[in-house]
GROMACS .gro file of C-alpha atoms in nm:
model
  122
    1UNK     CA    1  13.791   3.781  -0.108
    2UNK     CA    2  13.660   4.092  -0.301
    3UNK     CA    3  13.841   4.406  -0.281
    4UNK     CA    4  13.721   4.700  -0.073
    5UNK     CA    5  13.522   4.890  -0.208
    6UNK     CA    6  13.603   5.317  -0.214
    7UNK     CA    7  13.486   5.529   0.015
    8UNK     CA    8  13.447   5.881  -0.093
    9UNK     CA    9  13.517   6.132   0.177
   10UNK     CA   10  13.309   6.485   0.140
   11UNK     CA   11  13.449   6.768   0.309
   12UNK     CA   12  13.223   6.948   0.515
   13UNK     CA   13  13.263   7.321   0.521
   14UNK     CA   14  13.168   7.584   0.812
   15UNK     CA   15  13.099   7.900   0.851
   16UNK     CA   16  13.393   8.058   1.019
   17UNK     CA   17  13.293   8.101   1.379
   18UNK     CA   18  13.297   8.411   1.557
   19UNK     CA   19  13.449   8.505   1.888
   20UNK     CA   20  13.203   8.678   2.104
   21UNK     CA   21  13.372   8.867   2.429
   22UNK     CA   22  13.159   8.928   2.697
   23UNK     CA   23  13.245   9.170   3.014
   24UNK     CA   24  13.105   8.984   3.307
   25UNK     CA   25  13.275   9.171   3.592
   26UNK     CA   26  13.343   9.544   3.444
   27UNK     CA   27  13.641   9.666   3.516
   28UNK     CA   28  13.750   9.839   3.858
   29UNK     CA   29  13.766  10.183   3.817
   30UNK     CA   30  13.848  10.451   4.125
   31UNK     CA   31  13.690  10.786   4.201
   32UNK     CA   32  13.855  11.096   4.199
   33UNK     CA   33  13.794  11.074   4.635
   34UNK     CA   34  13.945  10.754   4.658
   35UNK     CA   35  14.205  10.867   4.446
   36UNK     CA   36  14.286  11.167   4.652
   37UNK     CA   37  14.235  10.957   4.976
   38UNK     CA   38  14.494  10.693   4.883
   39UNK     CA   39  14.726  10.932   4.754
   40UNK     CA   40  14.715  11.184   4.970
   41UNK     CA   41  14.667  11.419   4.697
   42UNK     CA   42  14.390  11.764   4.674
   43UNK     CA   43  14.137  11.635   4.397
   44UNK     CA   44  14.220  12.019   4.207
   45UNK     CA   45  14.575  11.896   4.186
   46UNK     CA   46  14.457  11.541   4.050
   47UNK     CA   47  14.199  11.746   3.775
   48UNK     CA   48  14.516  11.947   3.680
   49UNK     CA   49  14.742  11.623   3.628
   50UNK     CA   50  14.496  11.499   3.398
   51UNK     CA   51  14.461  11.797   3.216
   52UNK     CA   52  14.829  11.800   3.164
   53UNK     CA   53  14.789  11.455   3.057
   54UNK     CA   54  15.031  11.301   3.353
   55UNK     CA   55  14.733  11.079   3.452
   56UNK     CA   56  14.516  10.934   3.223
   57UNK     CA   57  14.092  10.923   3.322
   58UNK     CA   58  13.834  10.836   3.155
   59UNK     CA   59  13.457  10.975   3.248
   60UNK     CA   60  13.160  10.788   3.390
   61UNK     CA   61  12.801  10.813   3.272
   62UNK     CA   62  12.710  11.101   3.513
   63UNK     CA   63  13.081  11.306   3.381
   64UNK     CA   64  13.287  11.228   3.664
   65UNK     CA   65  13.605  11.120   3.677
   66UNK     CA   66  13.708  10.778   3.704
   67UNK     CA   67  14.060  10.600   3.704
   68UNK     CA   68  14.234  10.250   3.652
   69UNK     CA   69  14.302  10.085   3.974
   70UNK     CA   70  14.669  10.146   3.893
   71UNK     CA   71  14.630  10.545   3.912
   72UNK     CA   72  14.805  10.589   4.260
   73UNK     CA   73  15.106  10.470   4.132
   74UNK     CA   74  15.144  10.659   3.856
   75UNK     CA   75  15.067  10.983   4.048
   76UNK     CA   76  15.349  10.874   4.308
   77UNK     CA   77  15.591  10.843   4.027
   78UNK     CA   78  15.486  11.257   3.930
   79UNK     CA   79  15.529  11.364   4.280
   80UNK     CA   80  15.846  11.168   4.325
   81UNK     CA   81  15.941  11.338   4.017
   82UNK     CA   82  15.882  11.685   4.109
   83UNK     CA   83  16.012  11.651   4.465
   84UNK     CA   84  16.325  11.416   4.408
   85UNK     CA   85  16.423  11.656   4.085
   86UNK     CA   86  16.254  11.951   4.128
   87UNK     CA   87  16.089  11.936   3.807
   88UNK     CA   88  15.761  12.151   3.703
   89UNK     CA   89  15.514  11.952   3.584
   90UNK     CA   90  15.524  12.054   3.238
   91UNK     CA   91  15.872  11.866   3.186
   92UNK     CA   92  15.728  11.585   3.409
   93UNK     CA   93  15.554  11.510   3.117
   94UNK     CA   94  15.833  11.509   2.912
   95UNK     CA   95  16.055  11.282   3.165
   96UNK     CA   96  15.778  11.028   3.154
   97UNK     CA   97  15.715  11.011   2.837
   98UNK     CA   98  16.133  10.928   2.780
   99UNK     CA   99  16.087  10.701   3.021
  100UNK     CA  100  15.827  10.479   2.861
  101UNK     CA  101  16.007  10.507   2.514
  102UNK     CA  102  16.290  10.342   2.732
  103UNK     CA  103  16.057  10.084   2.892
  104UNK     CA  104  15.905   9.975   2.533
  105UNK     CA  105  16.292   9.978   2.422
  106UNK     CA  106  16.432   9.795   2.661
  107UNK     CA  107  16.162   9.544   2.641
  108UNK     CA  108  16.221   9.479   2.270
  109UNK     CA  109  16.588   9.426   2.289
  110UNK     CA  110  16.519   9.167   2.568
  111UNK     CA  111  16.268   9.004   2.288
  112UNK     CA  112  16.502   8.974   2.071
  113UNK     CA  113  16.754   8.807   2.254
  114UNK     CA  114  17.003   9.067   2.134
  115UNK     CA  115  17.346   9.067   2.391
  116UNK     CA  116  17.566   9.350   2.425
  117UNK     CA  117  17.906   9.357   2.589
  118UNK     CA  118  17.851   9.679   2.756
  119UNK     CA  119  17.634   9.708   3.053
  120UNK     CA  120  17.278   9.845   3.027
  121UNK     CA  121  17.314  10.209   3.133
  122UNK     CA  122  17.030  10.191   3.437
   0.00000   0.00000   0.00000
């Protein structure tokens, strides 16, 4: 029998290949109306939030203002906040922003598996 003979193996090298995102369905965003519709908000009060920075909006082509579908929500949170505890909306600012930081905290510590013997505080 003869021996086998040695294949050589080349390695073939590609260009790195790059991903290419494409939007097909744009995102849902909500007009100030339907804002103030579903929330049962005046669309002054909603211009003033956003000034404050309490809601965030982004504007459309034509300069409106449009928000994320989740915008209710976050608008019930400041009026619950400045009904329930009689905050001004200045400090509603604040009190959210706290609460986030706690959010992103909390979050992390359940990451990293971390236990504690004492109960969380919420």
């Amino acid at each position: 029998m003869s021996s086998p003979t040695p294949r050589t193996v080349t390695a073939t090298r590609y260009p790195p290949v790059t991903s290419v995102h494409y939007e097909l369905v744009p995102a849902r965003r909500l007009s100030l109306d339907t804002v103030a519709s579903r929330t049962g908000l005046h669309p002054e009060l909603i211009r003033r939030f956003v000034a404050l920075g309490l809601v965030d909006a982004e504007r459309d082509a034509a300069g409106r203002l449009v928000f994320a579908p989740d915008a209710p929500a976050a608008l019930g949170r400041v009026e619950r906040l400045h009904t329930g505890l009689c905050l001004n909306y200045a400090s509603i600012g604040l009190v959210l922003d706290l609460l986030d930081r706690i959010n992103r905290l909390e979050a992390a510590l359940r990451r990293s598996g971390a236990r504690s013997d004492q109960p969380p505080w919420t």
